[in-house]
Coordinates of C-alpha atoms in Angstrom, one line a residue:
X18 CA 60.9 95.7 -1.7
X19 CA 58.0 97.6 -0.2
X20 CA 55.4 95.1 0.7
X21 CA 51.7 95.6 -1.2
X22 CA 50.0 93.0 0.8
X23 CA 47.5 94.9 3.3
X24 CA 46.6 92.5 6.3
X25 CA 43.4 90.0 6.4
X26 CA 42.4 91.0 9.8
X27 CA 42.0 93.8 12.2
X28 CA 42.2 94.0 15.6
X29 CA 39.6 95.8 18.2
X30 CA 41.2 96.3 21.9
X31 CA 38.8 98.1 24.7
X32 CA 40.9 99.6 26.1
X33 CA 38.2 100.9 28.5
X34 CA 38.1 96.7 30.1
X35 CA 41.6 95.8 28.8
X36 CA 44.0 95.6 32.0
X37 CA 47.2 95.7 30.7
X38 CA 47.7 92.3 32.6
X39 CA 49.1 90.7 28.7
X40 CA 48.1 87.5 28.9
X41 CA 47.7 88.2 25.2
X42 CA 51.2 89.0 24.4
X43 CA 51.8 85.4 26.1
X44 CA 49.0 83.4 24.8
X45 CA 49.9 84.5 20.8
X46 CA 52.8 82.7 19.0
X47 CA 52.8 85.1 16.3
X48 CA 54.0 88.0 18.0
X49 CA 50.8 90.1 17.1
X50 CA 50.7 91.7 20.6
X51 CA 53.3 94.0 22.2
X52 CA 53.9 96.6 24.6
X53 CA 54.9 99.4 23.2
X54 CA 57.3 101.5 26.0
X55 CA 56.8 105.2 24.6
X56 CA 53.1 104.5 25.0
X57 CA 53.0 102.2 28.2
X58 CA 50.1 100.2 26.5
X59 CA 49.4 96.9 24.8
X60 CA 49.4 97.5 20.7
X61 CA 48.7 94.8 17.8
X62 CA 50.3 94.1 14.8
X63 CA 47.0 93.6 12.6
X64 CA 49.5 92.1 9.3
X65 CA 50.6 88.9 11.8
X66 CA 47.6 87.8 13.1
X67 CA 45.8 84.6 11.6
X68 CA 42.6 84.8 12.9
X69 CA 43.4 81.7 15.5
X70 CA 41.4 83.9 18.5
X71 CA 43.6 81.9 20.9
X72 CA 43.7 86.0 22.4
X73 CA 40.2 86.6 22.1
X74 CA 39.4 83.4 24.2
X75 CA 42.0 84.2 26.9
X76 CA 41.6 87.2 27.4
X77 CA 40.1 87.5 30.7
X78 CA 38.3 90.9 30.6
X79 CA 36.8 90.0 27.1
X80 CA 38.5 93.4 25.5
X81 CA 39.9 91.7 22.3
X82 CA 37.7 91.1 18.8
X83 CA 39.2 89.9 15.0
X84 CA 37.3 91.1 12.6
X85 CA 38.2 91.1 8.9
X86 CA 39.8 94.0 7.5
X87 CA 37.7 96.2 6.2
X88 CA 39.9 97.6 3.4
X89 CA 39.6 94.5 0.7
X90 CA 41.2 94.7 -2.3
X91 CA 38.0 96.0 -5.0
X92 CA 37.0 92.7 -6.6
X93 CA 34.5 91.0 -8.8
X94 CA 33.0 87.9 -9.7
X95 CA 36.6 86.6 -11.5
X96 CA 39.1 88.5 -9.2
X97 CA 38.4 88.1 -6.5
X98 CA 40.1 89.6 -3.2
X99 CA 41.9 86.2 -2.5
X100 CA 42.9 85.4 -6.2
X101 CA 44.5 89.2 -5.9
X102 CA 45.9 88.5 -2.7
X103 CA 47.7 85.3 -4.2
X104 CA 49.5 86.7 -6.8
X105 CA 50.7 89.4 -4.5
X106 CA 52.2 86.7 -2.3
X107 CA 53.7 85.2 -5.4
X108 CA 55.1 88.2 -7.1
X109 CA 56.6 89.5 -3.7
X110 CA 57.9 85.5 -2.7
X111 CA 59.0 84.1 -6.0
X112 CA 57.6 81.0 -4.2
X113 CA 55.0 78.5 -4.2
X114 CA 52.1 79.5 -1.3
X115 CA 51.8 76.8 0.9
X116 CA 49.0 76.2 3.1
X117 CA 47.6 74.0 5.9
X118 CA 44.2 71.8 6.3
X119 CA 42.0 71.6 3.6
X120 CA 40.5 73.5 0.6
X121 CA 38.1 76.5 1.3
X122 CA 36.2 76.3 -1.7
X123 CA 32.5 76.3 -1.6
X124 CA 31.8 74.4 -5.5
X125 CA 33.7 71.3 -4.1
X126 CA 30.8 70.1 -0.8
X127 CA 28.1 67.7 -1.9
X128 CA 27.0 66.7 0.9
X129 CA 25.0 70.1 1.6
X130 CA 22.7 68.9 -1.9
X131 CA 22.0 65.4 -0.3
X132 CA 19.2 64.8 2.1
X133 CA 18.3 61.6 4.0
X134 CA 15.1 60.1 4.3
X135 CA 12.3 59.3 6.8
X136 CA 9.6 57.4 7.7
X137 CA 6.3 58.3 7.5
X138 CA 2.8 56.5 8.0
X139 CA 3.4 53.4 5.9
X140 CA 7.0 52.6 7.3
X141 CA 7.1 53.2 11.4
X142 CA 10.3 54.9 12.6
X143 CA 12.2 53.6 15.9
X144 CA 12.9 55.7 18.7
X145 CA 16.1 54.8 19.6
X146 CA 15.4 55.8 23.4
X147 CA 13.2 52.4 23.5
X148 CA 15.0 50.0 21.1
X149 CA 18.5 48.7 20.2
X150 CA 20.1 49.9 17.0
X151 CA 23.1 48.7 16.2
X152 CA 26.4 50.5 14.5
X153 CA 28.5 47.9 15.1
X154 CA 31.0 47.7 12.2
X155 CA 33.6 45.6 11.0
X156 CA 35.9 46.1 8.6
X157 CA 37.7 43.8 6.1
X158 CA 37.6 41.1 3.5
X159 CA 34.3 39.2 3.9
X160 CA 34.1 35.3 2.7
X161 CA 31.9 34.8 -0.6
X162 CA 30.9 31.8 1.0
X163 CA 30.3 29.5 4.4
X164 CA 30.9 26.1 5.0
X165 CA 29.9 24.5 8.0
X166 CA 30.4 20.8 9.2
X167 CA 28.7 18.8 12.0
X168 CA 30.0 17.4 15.0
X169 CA 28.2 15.2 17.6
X170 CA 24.8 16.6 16.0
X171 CA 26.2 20.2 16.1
X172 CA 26.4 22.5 13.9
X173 CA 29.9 24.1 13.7
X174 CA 31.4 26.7 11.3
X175 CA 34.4 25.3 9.1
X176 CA 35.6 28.3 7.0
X177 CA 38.1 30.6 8.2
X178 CA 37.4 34.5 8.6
X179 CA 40.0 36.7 6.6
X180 CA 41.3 39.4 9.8
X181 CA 38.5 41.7 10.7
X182 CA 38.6 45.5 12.7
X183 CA 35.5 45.2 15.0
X184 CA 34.9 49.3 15.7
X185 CA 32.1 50.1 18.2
X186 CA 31.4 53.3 15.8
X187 CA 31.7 53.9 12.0
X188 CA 34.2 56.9 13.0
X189 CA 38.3 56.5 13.0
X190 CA 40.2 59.2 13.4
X191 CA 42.6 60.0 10.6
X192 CA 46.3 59.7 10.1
X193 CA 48.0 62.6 11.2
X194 CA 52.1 61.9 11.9
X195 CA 54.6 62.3 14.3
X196 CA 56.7 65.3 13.5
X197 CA 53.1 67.3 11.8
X198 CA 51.4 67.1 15.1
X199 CA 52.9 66.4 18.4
X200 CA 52.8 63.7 21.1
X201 CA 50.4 65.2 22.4
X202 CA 48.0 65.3 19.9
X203 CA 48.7 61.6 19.1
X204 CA 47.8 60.5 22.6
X205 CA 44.8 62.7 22.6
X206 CA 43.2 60.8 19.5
X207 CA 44.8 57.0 21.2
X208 CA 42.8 57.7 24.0
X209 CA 39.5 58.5 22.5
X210 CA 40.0 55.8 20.3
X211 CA 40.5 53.4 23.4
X212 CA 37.5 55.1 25.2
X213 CA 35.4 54.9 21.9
X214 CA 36.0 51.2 20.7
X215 CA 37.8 52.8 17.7
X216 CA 40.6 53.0 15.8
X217 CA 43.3 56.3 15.3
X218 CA 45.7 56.3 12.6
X219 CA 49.7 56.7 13.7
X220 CA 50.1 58.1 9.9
X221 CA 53.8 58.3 8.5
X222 CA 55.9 59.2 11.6
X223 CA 56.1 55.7 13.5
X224 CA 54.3 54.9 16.5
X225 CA 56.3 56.5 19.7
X226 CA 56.9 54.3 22.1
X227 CA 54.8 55.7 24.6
X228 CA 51.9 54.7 22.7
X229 CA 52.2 50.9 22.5
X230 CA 50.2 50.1 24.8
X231 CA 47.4 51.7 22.5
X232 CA 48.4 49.0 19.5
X233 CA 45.1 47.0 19.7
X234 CA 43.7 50.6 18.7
X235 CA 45.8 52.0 16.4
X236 CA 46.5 51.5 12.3
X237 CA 50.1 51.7 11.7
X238 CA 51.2 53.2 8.6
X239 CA 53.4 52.7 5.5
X240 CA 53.9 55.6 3.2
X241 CA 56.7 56.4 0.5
X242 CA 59.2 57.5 2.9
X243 CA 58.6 54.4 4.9
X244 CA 59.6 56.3 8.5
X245 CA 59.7 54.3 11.2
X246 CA 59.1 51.3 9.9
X247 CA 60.4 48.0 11.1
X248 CA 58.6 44.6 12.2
X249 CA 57.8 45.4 15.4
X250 CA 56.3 48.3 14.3
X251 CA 54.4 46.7 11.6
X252 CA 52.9 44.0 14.2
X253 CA 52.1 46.6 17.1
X254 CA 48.9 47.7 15.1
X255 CA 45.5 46.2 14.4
X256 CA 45.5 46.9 10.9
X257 CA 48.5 48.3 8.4
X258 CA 48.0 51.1 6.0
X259 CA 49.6 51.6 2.7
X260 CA 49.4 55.1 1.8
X261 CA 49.3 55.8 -2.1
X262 CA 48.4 59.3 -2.4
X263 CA 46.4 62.0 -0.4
X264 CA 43.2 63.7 -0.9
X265 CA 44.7 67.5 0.2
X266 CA 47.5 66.8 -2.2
X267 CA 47.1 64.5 -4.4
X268 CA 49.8 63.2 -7.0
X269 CA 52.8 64.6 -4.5
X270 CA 54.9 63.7 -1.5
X271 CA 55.0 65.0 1.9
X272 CA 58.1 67.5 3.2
X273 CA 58.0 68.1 7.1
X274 CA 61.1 70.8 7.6
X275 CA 63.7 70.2 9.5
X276 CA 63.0 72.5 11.9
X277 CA 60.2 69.9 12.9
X278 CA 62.1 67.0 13.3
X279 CA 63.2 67.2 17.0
X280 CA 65.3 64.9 18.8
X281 CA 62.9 62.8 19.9
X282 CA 60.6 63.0 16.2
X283 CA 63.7 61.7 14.4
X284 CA 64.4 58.4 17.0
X285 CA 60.8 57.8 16.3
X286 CA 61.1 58.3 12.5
X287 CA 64.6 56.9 12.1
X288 CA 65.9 59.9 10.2
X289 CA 68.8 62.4 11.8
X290 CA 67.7 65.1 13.3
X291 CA 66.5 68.9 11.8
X292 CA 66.9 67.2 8.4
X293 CA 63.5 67.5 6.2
X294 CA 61.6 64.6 6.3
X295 CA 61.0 64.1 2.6
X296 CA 58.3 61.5 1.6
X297 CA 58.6 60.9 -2.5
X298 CA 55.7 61.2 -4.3
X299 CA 55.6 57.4 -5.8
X300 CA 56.4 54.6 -3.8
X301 CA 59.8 53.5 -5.5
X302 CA 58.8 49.8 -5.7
X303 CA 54.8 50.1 -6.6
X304 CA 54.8 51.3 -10.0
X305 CA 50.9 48.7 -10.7
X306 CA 48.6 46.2 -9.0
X307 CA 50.9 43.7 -9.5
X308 CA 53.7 45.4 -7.2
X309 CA 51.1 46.5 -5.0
X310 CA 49.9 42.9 -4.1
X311 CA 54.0 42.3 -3.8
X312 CA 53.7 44.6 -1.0
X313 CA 50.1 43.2 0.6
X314 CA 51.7 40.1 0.6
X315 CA 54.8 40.7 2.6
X316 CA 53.0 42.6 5.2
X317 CA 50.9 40.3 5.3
X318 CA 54.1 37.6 5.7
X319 CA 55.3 40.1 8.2
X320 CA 52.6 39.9 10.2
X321 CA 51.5 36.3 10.0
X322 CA 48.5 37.3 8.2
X323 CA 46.9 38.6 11.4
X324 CA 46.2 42.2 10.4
X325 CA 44.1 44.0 7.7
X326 CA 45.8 45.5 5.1
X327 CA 44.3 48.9 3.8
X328 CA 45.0 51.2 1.0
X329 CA 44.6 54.6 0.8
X330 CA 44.3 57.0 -2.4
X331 CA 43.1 60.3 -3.3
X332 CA 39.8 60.4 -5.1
X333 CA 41.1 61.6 -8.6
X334 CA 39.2 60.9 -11.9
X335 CA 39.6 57.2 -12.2
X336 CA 39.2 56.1 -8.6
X337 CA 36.6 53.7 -9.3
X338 CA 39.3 51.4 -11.6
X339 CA 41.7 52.2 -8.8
X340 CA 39.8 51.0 -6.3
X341 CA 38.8 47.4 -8.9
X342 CA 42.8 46.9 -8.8
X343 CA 43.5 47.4 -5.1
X344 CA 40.6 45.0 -4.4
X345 CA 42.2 42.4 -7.0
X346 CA 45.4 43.4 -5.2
X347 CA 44.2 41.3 -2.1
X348 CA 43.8 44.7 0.2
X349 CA 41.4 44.5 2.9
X350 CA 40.1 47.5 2.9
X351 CA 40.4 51.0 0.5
X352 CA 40.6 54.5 1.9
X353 CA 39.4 57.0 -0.3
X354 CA 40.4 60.6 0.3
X355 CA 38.1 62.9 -1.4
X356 CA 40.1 66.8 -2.6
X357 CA 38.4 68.3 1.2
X358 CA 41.1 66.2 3.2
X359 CA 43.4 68.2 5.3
X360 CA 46.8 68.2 5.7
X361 CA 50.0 69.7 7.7
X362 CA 50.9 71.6 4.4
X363 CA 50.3 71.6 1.1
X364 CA 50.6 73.9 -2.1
X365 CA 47.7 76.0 -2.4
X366 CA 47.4 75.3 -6.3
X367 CA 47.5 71.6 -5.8
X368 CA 44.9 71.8 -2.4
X369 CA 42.6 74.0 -4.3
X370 CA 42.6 72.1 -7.9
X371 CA 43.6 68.9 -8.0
X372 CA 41.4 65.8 -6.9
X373 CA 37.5 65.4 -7.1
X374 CA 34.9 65.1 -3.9
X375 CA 35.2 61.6 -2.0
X376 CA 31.1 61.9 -2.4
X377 CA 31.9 61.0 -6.5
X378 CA 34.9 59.2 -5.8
X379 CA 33.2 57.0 -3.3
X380 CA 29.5 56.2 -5.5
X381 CA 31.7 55.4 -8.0
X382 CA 33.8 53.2 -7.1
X383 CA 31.0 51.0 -4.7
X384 CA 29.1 50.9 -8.1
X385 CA 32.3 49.4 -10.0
X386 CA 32.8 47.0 -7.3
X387 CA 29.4 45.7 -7.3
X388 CA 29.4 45.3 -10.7
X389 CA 32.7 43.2 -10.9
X390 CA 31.1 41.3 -8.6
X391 CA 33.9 41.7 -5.6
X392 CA 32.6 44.7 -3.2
X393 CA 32.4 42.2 -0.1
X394 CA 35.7 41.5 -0.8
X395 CA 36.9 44.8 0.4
X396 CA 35.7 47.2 3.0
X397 CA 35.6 51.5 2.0
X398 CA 36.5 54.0 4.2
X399 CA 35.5 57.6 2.8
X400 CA 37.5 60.4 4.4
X401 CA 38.3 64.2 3.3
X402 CA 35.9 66.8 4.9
X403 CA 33.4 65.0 6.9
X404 CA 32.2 67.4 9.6
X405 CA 29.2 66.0 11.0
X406 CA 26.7 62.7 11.6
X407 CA 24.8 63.9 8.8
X408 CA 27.6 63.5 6.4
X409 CA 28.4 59.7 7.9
X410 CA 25.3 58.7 7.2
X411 CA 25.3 60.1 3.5
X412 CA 28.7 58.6 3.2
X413 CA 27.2 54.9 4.5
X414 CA 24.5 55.6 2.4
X415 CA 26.6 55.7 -1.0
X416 CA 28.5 53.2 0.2
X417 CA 31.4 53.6 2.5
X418 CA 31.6 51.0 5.7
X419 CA 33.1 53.7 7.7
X420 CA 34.8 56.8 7.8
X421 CA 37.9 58.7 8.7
X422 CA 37.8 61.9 10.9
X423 CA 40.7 64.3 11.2
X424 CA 39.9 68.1 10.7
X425 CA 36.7 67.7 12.8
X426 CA 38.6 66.1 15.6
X427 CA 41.0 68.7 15.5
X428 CA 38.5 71.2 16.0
X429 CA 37.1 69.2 19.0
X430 CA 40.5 69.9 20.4
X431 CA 40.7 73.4 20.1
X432 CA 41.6 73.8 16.6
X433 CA 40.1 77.0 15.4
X434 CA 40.8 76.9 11.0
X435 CA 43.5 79.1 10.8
X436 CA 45.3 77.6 8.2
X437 CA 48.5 78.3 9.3
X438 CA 49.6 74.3 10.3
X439 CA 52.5 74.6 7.7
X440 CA 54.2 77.6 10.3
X441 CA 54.7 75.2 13.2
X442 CA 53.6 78.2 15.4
X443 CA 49.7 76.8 15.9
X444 CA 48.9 78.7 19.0
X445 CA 46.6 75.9 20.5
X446 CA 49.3 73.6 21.0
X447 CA 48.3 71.1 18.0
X448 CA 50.4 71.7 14.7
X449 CA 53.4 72.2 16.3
X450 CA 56.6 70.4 17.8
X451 CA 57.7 73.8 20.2
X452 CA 57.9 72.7 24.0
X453 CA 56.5 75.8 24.7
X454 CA 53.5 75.7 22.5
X455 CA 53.0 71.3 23.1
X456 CA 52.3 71.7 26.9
X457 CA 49.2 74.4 26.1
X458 CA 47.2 70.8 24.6
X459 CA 46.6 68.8 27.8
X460 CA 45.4 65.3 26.3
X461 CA 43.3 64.1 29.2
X462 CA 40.7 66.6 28.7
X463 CA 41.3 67.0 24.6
X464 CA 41.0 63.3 24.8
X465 CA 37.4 63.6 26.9
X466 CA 36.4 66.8 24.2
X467 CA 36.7 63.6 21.6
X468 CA 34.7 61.0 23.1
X469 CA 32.4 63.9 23.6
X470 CA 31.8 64.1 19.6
X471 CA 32.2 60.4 19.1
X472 CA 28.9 60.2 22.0
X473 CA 27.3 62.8 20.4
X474 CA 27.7 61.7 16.8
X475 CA 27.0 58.2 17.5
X476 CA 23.7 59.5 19.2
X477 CA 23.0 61.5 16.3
X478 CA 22.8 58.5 13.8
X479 CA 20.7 56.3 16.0
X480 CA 18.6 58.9 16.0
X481 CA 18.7 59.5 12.0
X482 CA 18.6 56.0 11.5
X483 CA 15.4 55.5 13.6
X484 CA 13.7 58.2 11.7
X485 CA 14.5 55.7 8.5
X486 CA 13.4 53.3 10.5
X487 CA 16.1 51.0 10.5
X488 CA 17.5 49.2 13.5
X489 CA 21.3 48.4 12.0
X490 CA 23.7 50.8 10.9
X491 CA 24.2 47.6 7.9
X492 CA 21.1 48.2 6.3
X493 CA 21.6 51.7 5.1
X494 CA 25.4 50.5 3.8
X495 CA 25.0 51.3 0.0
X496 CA 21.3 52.1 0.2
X497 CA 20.8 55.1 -2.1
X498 CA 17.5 54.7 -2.0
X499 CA 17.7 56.6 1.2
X500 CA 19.0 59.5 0.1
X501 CA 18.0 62.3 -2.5
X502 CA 19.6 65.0 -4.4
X503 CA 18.7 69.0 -4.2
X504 CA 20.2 71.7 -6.8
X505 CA 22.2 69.2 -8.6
X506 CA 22.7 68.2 -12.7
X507 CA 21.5 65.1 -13.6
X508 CA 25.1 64.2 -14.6
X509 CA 26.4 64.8 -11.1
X510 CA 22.7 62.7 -9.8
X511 CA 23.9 59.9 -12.4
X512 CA 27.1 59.4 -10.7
X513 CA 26.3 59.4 -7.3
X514 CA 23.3 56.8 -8.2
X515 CA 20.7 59.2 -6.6
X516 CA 17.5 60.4 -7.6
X517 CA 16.1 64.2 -7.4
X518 CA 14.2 65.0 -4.3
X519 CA 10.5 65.0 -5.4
X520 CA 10.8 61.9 -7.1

């Protein structure tokens, strides 16, 4: 069958700087460059590339540019060139398109209608240069109340404190496994984490062993497929996740191919080698809240009820009931992952259409919690999409305690938003498990490219917070007061509990 599908991108060489010296044909893992004998030059194969400009940043004489290709399928405001390109794919595949990170869709971002607010005249601001302000956080299940006793004329506190994360920043880093990304990777974000007073998530895969000695940073996890899990495992970590579901693909499992699961991926996973990892979309023993506080409470047996027990679901239409049980549960803290969370792979159809933004998910469900009466009995974490310090801050300020970062520290790495992580062939060393690809991401430096964000982010909200005049990170935590609402209905202002800017 004669392919219809015309490529996405072109390629430019200069051939008047290029020195034939094909650090290109090295540097691309998707074969795209080649020298061609008859012509004793470097060519390109435009219908390969994915846009990862891995060559265009290597190439030493600067001789190489992407651009899009200029012959688009005609569209219009229904077809448009990427909905034609789908079924294309389809109709040539007989197969469901699968894809990597997260949507692409512009309707599905509300952050870009929020703005903060700041002080002026009747409320001083704080420069941050010149006074403390504090974004300390802790995480977990606060008492509703404190009893104290006296001894020898002392005052001395008598309840207990449920576990608690103390973080140094309101940034984690989010789970990525084992087996989707490499050691490599893994180690990257452990470091940061370490270097940042923070917390990285293991994800699915197990903790390798190399990265013990990172446990007091790190959030093991328990998903479906329950890889890698046994109790020395579930004790190494600071806090224990139960993953339910998954803002990039909501309502499914996970599948890493067996082509991914290397020698040393399965030992860590417990699995045999180059079989698929397959992670079932329900948990087979969690089928309501009452078997879901089953399995709180024997982690928590497991771990002598050190450790902080979280759950994580994808923001779907009923997240704020969700979120009620989990909390009656007896989790610590809930994760919600809004439809922009990124993943390995995914379907396309389920990435692009199924789910709701974490910004809905997340008003909604601090409002239902407040309303039972029971939010300080669990802590949120909103994840899926956050990209900058702005977006915490919105996030704190409709209610989350914290967030999770995993695209955006990605990109800190090197990541460049191909799309391609399902291939296994990501040029910059980071979705991949190939020996040859793993040793391009050095995790000293990627490690020091994170704590460069964290620095920079955590700057950034001391600043924003000072221009709110506010001196703890705590007192914007559910303030919606704070924030206002541009371009948006006054269903969509209902729900995330904001008023228009203006008023």
């Amino acid at each position: 069958m004669k392919s219809h599908l015309i490529s996405e991108y072109s390629i430019e060489r200069d051939y008047s700087k290029c020195t034939d010296c094909g650090i290109c044909i090295g540097q691309c893992s998707y074969n795209v460059h080649y020298r061609d004998v008859k012509e004793n030059k470097i060519l390109s194969r435009d219908e390969h590339c994915v846009n990862c400009l891995r060559c265009v940043v290597f190439c030493p004489v600067k001789a190489i540019s992407v651009r899009n290709n200029p012959n688009a399928y005609k569209s219009n405001f229904h077809w448009t060139h990427d909905t034609i390109i789908d079924i294309k794919k389809r109709a040539e595949s007989g197969c469901v398109i699968l894809s990597g990170m997260g949507t692409d869709k512009p309707y599905l971002t509300y952050w870009d209608n929020i703005l903060l607010n700041a002080c002026q005249v009747t409320n001083p601001p704080i420069d941050p240069i010149r006074e403390p302000i504090e974004i300390r956080t802790y995480l977990g299940r606060k008492p509703q109340s404190m009893e104290y006793e006296y001894d020898g004329g002392e005052t001395c506190l008598a309840s207990g404190f449920y576990p608690q994360l103390c973080l140094e920043t309101p940034i984690l880093f989010a789970a990525m496994s084992y087996g989707a990304v490499n050691l490599n990777v893994q180690e990257t974000l452990a470091r940061a984490a370490m270097e940042c007073g923070t917390l990285f998530n293991c994800g699915e895969g197990g903790l390798h062993p190399k990265l013990h000695r990172y446990g007091k940073h790190a959030v093991v996890q328990v998903a479906s497929g329950r890889f890698g899990l046994d109790l020395n495992y579930l004790n190494i970590g600071s806090a224990i996740e139960i993953k339910i579901g998954q803002g990039a693909k909501p309502g499914i499992g996970g599948h890493l191919p067996g082509e991914k699961v290397t020698e040393d991926v399965a030992t860590v996973r417990m699995i045999p080698a180059g079989t698929d990892a397959i992670s079932p979309a329900p948990h087979h023993d969690i089928y309501s809240i009452e078997d879901l506080n089953q399995l709180i409470c024997a982690l928590r047996e497991a771990t002598d009820y050190t450790k902080p027990i979280a759950v994580k679901i994808a923001a779907v239409h009923n997240s704020a009931a969700i979120a009620c049980g989990i909390a009656r549960a007896g989790a610590d803290i809930i994760v919600l992952d809004g439809v922009r969370g990124s993943t390995g792979a995914a379907p396309k159809v389920i990435r692009d259409n199924v789910g709701i933004p974490v910004e809905l998910a997340l008003a909604a469900s601090d409002e239902r919690l407040r309303e039972e009466g029971i939010r300080d009995e669990v802590s949120i974490i909103a994840a899926g999409g956050i990209r900058s310090s702005g977006d915490i801050l919105k996030a704190i300020a409709l209610g989350a305690d914290a967030v999770y970062i995993g695209t955006a520290a990605l990109v800190a790495m090197g990541c460049t938003l191909c799309q391609k992580c399902n291939t296994g062939k990501c040029p910059w060393g980071i979705a991949t498990t190939r020996p040859e690809l793993v040793v391009r991401l050095n995790p000293e430096e990627a490690s020091q490219r994170l704590v460069n964000l964290i620095n920079a982010w955590n700057a950034e909200i001391k600043e924003l917070l000072g221009a709110m005049g506010m001196d703890s990170i705590e007192s914007l935590r559910g303030n919606r007061e704070q924030l206002r609402g541009v371009g948006l209905q006054d269903h969509e202002l209902k729900i995330l509990g904001i008023r228009a800017a203006g008023n």
